[in-house]
Coordinates of C-alpha atoms and ligand atoms in Angstrom, one line a residue:
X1 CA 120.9 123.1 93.4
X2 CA 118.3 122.5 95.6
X3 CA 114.4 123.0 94.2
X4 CA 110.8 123.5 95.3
X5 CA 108.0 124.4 93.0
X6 CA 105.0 126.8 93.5
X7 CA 101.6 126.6 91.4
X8 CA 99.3 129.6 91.9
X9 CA 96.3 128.1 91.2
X10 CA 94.3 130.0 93.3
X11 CA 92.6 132.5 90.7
X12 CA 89.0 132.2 89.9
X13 CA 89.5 132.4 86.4
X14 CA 86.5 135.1 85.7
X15 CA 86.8 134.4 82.2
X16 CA 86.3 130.8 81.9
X17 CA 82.6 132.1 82.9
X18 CA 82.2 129.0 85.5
X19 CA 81.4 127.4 88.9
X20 CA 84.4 125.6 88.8
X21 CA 87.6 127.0 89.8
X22 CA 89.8 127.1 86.4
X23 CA 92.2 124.7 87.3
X24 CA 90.0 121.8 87.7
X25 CA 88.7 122.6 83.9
X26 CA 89.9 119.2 82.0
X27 CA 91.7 118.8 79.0
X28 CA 91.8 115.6 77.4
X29 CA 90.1 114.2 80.7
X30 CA 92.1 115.5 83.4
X31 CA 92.4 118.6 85.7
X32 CA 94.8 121.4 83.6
X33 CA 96.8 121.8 86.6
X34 CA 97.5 118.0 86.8
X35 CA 99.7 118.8 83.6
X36 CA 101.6 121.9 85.5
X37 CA 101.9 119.1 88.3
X38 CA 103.0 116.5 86.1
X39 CA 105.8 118.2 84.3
X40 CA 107.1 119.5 87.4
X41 CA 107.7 116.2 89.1
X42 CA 109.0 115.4 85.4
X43 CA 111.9 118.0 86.4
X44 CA 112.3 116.4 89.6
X45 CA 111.4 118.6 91.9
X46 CA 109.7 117.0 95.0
X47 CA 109.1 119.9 97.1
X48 CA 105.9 121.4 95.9
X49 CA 103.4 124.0 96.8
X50 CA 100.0 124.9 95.8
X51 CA 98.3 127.5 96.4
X52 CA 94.7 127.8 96.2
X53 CA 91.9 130.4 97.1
X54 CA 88.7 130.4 95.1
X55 CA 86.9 127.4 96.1
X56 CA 90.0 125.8 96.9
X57 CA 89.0 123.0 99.0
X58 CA 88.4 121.5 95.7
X59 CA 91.2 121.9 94.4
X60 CA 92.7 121.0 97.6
X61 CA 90.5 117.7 97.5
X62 CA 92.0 116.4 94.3
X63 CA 95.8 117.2 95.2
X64 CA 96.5 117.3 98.8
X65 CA 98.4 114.2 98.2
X66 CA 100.9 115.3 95.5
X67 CA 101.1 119.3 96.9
X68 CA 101.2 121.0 100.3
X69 CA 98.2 123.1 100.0
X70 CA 98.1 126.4 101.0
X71 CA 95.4 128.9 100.8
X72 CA 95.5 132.5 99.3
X73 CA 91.9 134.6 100.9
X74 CA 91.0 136.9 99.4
X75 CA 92.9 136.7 95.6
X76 CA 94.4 139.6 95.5
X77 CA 97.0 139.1 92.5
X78 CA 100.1 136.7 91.6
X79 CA 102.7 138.7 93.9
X80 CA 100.4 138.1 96.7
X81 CA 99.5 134.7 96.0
X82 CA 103.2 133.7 96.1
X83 CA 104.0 135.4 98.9
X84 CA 100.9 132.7 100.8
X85 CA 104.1 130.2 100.1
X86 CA 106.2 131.5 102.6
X87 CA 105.5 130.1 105.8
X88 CA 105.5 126.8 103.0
X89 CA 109.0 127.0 102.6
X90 CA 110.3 128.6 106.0
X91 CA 113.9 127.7 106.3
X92 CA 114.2 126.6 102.4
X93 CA 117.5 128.2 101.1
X94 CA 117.9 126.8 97.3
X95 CA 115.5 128.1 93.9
X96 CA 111.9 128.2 93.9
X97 CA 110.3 127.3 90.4
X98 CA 107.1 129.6 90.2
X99 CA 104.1 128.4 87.7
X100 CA 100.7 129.4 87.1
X101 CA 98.0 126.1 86.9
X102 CA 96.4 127.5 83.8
X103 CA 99.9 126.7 81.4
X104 CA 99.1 123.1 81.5
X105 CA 100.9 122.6 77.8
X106 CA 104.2 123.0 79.1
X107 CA 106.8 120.1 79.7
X108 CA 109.3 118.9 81.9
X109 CA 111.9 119.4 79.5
X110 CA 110.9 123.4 79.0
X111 CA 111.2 123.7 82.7
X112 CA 114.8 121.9 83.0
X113 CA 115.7 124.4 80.0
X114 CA 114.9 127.3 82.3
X115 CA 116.9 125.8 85.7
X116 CA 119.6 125.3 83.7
X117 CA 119.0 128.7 82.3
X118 CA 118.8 130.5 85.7
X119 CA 122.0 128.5 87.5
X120 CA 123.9 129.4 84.4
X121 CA 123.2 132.9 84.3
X122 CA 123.7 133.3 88.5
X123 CA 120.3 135.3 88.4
X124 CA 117.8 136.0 91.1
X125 CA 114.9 136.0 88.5
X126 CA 115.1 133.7 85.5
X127 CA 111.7 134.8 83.5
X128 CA 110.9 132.7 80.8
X129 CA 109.7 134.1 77.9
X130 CA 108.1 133.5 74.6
X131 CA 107.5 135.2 71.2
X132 CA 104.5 134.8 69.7
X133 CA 102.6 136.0 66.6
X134 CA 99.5 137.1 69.0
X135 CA 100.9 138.3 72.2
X136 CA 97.6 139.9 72.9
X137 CA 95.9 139.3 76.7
X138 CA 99.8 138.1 78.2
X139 CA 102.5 140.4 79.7
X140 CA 105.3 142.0 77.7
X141 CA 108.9 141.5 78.3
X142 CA 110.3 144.9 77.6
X143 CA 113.9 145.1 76.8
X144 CA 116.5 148.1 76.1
X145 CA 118.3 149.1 73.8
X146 CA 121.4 146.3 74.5
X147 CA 118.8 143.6 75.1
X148 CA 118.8 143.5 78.1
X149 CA 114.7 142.9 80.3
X150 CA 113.8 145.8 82.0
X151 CA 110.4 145.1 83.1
X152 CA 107.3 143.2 82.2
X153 CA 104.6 145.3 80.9
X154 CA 100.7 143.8 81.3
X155 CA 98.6 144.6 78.7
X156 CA 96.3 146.2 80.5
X157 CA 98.7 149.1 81.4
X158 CA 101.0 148.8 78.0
X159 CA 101.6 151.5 75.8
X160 CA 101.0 151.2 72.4
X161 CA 104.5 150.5 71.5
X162 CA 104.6 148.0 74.4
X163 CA 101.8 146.2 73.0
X164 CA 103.6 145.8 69.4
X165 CA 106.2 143.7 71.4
X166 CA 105.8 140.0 70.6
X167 CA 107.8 138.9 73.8
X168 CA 105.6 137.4 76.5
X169 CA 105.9 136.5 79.8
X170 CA 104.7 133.0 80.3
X171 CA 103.8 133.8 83.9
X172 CA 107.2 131.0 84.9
X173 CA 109.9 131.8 86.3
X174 CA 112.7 130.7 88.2
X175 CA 113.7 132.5 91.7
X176 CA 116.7 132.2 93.9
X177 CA 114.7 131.7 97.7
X178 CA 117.5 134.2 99.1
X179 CA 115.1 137.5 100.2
X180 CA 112.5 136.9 97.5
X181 CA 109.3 137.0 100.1
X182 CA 111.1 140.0 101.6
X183 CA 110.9 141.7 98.1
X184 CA 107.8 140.2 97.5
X185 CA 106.3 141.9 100.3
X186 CA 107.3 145.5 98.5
X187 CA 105.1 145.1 95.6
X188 CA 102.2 147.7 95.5
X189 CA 98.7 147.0 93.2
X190 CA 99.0 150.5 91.8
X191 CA 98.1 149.7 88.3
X192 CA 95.0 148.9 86.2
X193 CA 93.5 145.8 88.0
X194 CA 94.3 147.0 91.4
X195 CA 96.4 143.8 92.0
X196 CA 99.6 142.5 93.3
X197 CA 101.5 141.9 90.3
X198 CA 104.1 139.3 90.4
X199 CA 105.9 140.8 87.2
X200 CA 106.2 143.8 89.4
X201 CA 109.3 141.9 91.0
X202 CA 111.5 142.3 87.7
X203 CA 111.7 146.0 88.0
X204 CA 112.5 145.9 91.9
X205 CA 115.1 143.6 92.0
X206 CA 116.9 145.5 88.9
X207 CA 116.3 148.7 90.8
X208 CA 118.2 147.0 93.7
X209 CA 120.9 145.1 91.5
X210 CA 119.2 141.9 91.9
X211 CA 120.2 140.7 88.5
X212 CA 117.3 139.1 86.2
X213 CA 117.9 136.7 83.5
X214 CA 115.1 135.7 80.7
X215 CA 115.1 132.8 78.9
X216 CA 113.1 132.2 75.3
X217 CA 110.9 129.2 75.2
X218 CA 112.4 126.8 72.2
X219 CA 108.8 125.9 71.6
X220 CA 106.3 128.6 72.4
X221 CA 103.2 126.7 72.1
X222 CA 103.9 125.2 75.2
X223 CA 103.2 128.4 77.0
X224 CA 99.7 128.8 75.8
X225 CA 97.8 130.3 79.2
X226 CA 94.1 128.9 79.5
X227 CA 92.0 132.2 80.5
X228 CA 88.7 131.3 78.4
X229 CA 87.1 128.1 77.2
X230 CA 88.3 128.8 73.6
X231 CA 92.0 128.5 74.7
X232 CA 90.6 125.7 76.6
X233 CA 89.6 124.4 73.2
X234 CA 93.0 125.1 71.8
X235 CA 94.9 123.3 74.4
X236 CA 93.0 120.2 74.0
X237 CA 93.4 120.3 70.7
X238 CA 97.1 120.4 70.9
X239 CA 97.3 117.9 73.5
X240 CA 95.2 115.6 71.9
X241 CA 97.2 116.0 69.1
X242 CA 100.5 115.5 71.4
X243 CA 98.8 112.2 72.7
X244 CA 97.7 110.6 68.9
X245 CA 101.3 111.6 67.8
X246 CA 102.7 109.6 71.1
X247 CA 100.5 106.8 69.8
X248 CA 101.8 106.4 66.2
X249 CA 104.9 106.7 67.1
X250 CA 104.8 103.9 69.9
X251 CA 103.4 101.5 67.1
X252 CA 99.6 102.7 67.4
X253 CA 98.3 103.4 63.5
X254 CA 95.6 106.0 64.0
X255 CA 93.9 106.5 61.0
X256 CA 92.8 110.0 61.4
X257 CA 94.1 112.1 64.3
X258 CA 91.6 114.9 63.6
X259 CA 88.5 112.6 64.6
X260 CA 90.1 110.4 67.1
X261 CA 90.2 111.7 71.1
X262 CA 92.2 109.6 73.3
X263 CA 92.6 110.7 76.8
X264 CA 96.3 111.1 78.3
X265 CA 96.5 107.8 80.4
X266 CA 95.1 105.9 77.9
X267 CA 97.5 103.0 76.9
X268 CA 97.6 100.9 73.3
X269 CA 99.5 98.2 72.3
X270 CA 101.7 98.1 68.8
X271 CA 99.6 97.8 65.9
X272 CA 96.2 97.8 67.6
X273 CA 94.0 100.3 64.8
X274 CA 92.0 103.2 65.7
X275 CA 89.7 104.3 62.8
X276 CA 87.7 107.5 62.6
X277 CA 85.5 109.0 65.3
X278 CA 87.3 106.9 68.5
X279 CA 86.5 108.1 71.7
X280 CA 89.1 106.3 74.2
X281 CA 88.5 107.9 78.0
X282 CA 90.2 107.4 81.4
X283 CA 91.9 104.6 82.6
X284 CA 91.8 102.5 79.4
X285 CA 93.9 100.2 78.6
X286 CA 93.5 98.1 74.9
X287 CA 95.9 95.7 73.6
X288 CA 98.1 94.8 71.2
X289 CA 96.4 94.1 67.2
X290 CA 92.9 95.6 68.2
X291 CA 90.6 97.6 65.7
X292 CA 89.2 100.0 67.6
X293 CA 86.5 102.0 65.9
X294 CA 85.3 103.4 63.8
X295 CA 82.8 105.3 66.0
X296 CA 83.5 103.8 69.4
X297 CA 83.2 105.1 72.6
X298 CA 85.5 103.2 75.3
X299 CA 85.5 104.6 79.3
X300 CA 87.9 102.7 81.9
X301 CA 87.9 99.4 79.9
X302 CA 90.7 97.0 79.8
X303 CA 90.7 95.4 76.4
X304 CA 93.1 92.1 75.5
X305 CA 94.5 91.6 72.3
X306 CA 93.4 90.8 68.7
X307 CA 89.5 92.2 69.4
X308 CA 87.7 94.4 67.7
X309 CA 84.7 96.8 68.5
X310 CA 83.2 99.0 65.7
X311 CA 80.4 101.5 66.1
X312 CA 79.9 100.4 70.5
X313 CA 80.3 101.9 73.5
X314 CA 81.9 100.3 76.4
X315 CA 82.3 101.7 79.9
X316 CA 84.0 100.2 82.9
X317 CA 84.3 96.5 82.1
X318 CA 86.9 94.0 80.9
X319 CA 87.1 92.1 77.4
X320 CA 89.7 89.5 76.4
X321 CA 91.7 88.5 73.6
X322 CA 90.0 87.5 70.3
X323 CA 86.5 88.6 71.1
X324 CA 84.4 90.8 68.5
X325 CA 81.9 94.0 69.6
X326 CA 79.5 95.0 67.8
X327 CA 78.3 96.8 65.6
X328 CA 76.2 99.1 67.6
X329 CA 76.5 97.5 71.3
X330 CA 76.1 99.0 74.5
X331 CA 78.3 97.3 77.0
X332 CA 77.6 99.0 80.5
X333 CA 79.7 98.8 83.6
X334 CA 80.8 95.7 85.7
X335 CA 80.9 93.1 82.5
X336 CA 83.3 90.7 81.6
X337 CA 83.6 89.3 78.4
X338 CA 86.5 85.9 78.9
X339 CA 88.2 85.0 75.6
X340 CA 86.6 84.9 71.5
X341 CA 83.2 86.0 72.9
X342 CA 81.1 87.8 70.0
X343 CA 78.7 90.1 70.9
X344 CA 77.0 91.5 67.7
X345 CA 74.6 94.4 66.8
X346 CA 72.0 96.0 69.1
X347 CA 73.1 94.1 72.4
X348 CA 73.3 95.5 75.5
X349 CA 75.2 93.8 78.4
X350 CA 75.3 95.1 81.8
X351 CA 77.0 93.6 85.0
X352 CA 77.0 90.4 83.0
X353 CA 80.0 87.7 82.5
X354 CA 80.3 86.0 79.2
X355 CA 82.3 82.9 79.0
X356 CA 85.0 82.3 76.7
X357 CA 83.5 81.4 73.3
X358 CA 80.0 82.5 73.6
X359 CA 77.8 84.5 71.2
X360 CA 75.2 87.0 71.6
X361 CA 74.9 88.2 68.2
X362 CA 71.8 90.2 68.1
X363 CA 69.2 92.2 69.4
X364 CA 69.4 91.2 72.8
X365 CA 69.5 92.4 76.7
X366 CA 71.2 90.3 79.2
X367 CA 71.6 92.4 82.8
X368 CA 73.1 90.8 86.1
X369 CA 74.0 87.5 84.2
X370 CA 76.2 85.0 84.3
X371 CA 77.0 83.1 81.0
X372 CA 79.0 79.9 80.2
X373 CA 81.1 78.6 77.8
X374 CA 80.0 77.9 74.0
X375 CA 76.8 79.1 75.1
X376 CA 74.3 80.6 72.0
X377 CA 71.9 83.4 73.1
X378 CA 69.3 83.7 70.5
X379 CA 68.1 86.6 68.7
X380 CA 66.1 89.0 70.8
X381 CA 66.7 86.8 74.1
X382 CA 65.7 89.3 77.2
X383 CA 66.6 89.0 80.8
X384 CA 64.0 90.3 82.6
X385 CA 66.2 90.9 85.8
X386 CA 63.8 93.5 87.3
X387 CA 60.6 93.5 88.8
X388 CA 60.2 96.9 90.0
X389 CA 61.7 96.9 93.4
X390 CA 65.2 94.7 92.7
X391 CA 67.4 93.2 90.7
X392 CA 68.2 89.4 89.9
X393 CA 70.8 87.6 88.6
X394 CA 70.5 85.4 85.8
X395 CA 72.4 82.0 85.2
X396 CA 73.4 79.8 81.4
X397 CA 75.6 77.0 81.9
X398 CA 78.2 76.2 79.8
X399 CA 76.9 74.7 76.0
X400 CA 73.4 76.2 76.6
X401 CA 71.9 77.5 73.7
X402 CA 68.8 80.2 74.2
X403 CA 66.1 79.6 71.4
X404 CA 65.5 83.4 70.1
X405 CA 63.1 85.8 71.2
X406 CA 63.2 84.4 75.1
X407 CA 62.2 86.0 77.9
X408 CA 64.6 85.0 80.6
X409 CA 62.5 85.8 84.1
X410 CA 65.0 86.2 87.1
X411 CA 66.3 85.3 89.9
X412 CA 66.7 81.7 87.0
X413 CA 68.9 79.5 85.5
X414 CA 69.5 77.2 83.0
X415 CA 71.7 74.7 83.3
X416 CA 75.0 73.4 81.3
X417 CA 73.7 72.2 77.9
X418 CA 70.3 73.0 78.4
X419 CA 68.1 74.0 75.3
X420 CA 65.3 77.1 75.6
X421 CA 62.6 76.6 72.4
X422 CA 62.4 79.4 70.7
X423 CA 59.9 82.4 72.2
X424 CA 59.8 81.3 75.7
X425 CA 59.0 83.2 78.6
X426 CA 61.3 81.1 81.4
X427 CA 60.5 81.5 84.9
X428 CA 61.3 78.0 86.2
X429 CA 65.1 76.6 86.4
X430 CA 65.8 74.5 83.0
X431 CA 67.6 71.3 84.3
X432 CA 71.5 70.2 82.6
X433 CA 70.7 69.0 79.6
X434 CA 66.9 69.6 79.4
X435 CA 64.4 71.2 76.7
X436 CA 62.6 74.3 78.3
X437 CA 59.6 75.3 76.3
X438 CA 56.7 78.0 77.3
X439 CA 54.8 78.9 74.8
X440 CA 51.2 78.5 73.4
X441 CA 51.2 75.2 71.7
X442 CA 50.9 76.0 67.7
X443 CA 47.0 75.5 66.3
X444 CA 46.3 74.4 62.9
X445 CA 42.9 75.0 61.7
X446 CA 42.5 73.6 58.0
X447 CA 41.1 76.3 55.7
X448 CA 40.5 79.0 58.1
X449 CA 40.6 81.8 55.1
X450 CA 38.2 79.8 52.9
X451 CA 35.9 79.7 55.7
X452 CA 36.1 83.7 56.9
X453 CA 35.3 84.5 53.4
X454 CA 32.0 82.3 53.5
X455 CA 31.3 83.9 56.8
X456 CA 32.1 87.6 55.7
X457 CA 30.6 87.3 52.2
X458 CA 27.8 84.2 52.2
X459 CA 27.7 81.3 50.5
X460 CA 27.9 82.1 46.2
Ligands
UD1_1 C1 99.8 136.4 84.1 C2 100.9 137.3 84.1 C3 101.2 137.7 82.7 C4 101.6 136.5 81.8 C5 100.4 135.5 81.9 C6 100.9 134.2 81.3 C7 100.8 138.6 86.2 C8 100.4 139.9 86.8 N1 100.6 138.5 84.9 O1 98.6 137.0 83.6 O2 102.3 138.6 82.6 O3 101.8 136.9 80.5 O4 100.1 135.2 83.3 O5 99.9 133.2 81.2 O6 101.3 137.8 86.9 N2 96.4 133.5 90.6 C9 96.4 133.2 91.9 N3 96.0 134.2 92.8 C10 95.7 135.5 92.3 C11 95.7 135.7 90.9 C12 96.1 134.7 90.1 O7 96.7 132.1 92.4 O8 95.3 136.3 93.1 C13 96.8 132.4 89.7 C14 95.7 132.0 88.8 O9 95.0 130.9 89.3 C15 96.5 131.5 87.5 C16 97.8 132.3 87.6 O10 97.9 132.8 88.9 O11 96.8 130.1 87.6 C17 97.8 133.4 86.6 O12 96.7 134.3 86.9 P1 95.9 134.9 85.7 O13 94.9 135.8 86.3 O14 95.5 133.9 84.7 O15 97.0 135.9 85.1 P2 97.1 136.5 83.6 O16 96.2 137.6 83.5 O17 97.0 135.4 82.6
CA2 CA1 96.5 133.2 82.8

């Protein structure tokens, strides 16, 4: 059969109490409507709308490409933000798969459960439905006495015996395109919000022998509706959860789900580690036999195999195999560490390059530079690559070894195999091979204490 998709995402979403349009709220580090999108290209449907009102050139922004936008002014309910879909899918003759954005925890294989549902059944309406042990603040599906849906009820205008039904509507459903924005256009807001009620479409097409199928969710915490931060809460939670299990059971040992937040594109390798209190966001990617954690914080990194980082952060740069982080480093964006680089405690690296084999092992800052092979940076070595208006870049050729405690000045470099004495302040280029020293000369005056105490105290 043939299939287009509609997300009403559209809604302001009063009660997540925010600027931002509920949609774009992120779980686990991307949009909740992303998921909605996600699983419905999972089903395979191509042909998808959006619709979007409350500062929907937003939401517009981020999806035009995967959606044809179209926009619902002023919001006026779910009935009447479907029916903005029309023009959408003019001519379009198969069934329409209707979602709201704000169910992001549902799955591709849920929604071909309901298709399937709604061919078998030769419905107009398919409405899938859920039981759950708090139905409170969703719709009820009310059935008679044989079983069969007769309307859906929303709380807000539920009797008190409707609201002791445990049946929700999860606000999807499945519709046959033949006369459904003709019906559509029937529905009247005379209830307790004053809105357009999409539900309202059950009891119309009944009343005109429009037959309407429901179909239980299997797994009815994927129908979880995000209408205030704490289900917001509750669905990352879950999906977090969803993404640690993926993990483990691709080969990933996680030591402790509970503390451990990986975002949804994040990709490990088999039997890479994460301990306790792991942060993993965005695009990163870590590879095979890494310990990751505990207590790290990675953004976009790419990480190569057999490394480990404890107790660091690391945003936006690249490590390779067999190097060691931290603990407690602070790798910024746009550094590269090549292969069995060790950087050790209280270092922080930014826009630097570190050749394969290099150490920094403490307490130092090394900012625009570019670093060598088997090169040793000293304890408490500082690039001063700033001075006040710009930056400069910094240069160590391969073998160098940085004396500790050196002040690096830039733009300077110092070349392949060079040695820095220890507590320099460099502001001149150190020749291949050469000694660079600049520091006071050491003075030795014989029996200096002897003498202050004459001075201070006289002669006995
Ligand atoms: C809706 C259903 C309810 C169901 C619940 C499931 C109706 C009347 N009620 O209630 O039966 O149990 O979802 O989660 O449909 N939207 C628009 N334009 C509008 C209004 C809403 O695009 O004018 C969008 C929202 O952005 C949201 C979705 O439709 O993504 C659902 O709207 P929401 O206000 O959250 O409906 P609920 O009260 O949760
Ligand atoms: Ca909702």
């Amino acid at each position: 059969m043939e299939l287009a998709a509609v997300i009403l995402a559209a809604g302001k979403g009063t009660r997540m109490k925010s600027e931002l349009p509920k949609v774009l709220h992120k779980i686990c580090g991307r949009p909740m409507v992303s998921y909605v999108l996600k699983a419905v290209k999972g089903a395979g449907i191509e042909r998808i709308v959006m619709v979007v009102g409350h500062r929907g050139e937003l939401v517009a922004e981020a999806f035009q490409a995967e959606a044809a936008i179209v926009y619902q002014e002023p919001q006026l309910g779910t009935a009447h933000a479907l029916l903005q879909a029309k023009g959408a899918l003019a001519g379009f003759g198969g069934h329409v798969l209707v979602l709201p954005g704000d169910t992001p925890l549902v799955t591709e294989r849920t929604l071909l459960d309901i298709l399937e549902a709604h061919r078998s059944a030769h419905a107009f309406a398919t409405v899938l439905t859920a039981c759950l042990e708090e139905p409170a603040g969703y719709g009820r599906v009310v059935r008679d006495s044989s079983g069969r849906v007769v309307k859906i009820v929303e709380q807000k205008d539920a009797t008190a015996d409707e609201l002791a039904i445990k049946e929700v509507n999860t606000g999807i459903y499945c519709f046959s395109a033949d006369g459904l924005f003709a019906y559509l256009d029937r529905i009247r807001p005379d209830n307790a919000q004053n809105e357009y009620y999409l539900t309202d479409l059950v009891e119309i097409y009944l009343q005109n022998n429009r037959p309407v199928a429901a179909y239980r969710a299997a797994r009815p915490e994927e129908v979880l509706g995000i209408n205030d931060r704490r289900q917001l809460a509750q669905a990352e939670a879950l999906l977090r959860r969803r993404k640690t299990d993926e993990l483990m059971l691709s080969g990933v040992t996680v030591i402790d789900p509970a503390s451990t937040f990986v975002d949804q594109e994040v990709v490990v390798g088999r039997d890479s580690v994460i301990y306790p209190f792991t942060v993993i966001e965005g695009n990163s990617v870590i590879g095979k036999n890494c310990a990751i954690g505990p207590g790290a914080h990675l953004k976009d990194v790419r990480i190569g195999e057999n490394v480990l980082v404890t107790n660091s952060v690391v945003v936006e740069s690249v490590v390779e195999d067999y190097c060691s982080i931290g603990p407690f480093a602070y790798i910024r964006p746009g550094c590269r560490l090549k292969r069995k680089v060790k950087i050790g405690d209280f270092v922080e690296l930014k826009k630097t390059v570190v050749g394969e084999n290099s150490k920094v092992p403490h307490l130092s800052y090394l900012g625009d530079t570019t670093v060598g092979a088997d090169v040793n940076i000293g304890a408490g070595t500082i690039t001063c690559n700033y001075d006040g208006v710009r930056k400069w870049p910094t240069y160590i050729g391969d073998g160098a070894f940085i004396g500790s405690n050196t002040n690096l000045v830039a733009p300077v470099e110092v070349g392949a195999g060079a040695v820095i004495g220890a507590g320099s302040t460099i502001t001149k280029n150190v020749p291949p091979g050469a000694l660079g020293v600049a520091r006071g000369r050491q003075r030795i005056v014989e029996r200096w204490s002897a003498r202050r105490k004459i001075r201070e105290e006289g002669p006995d």
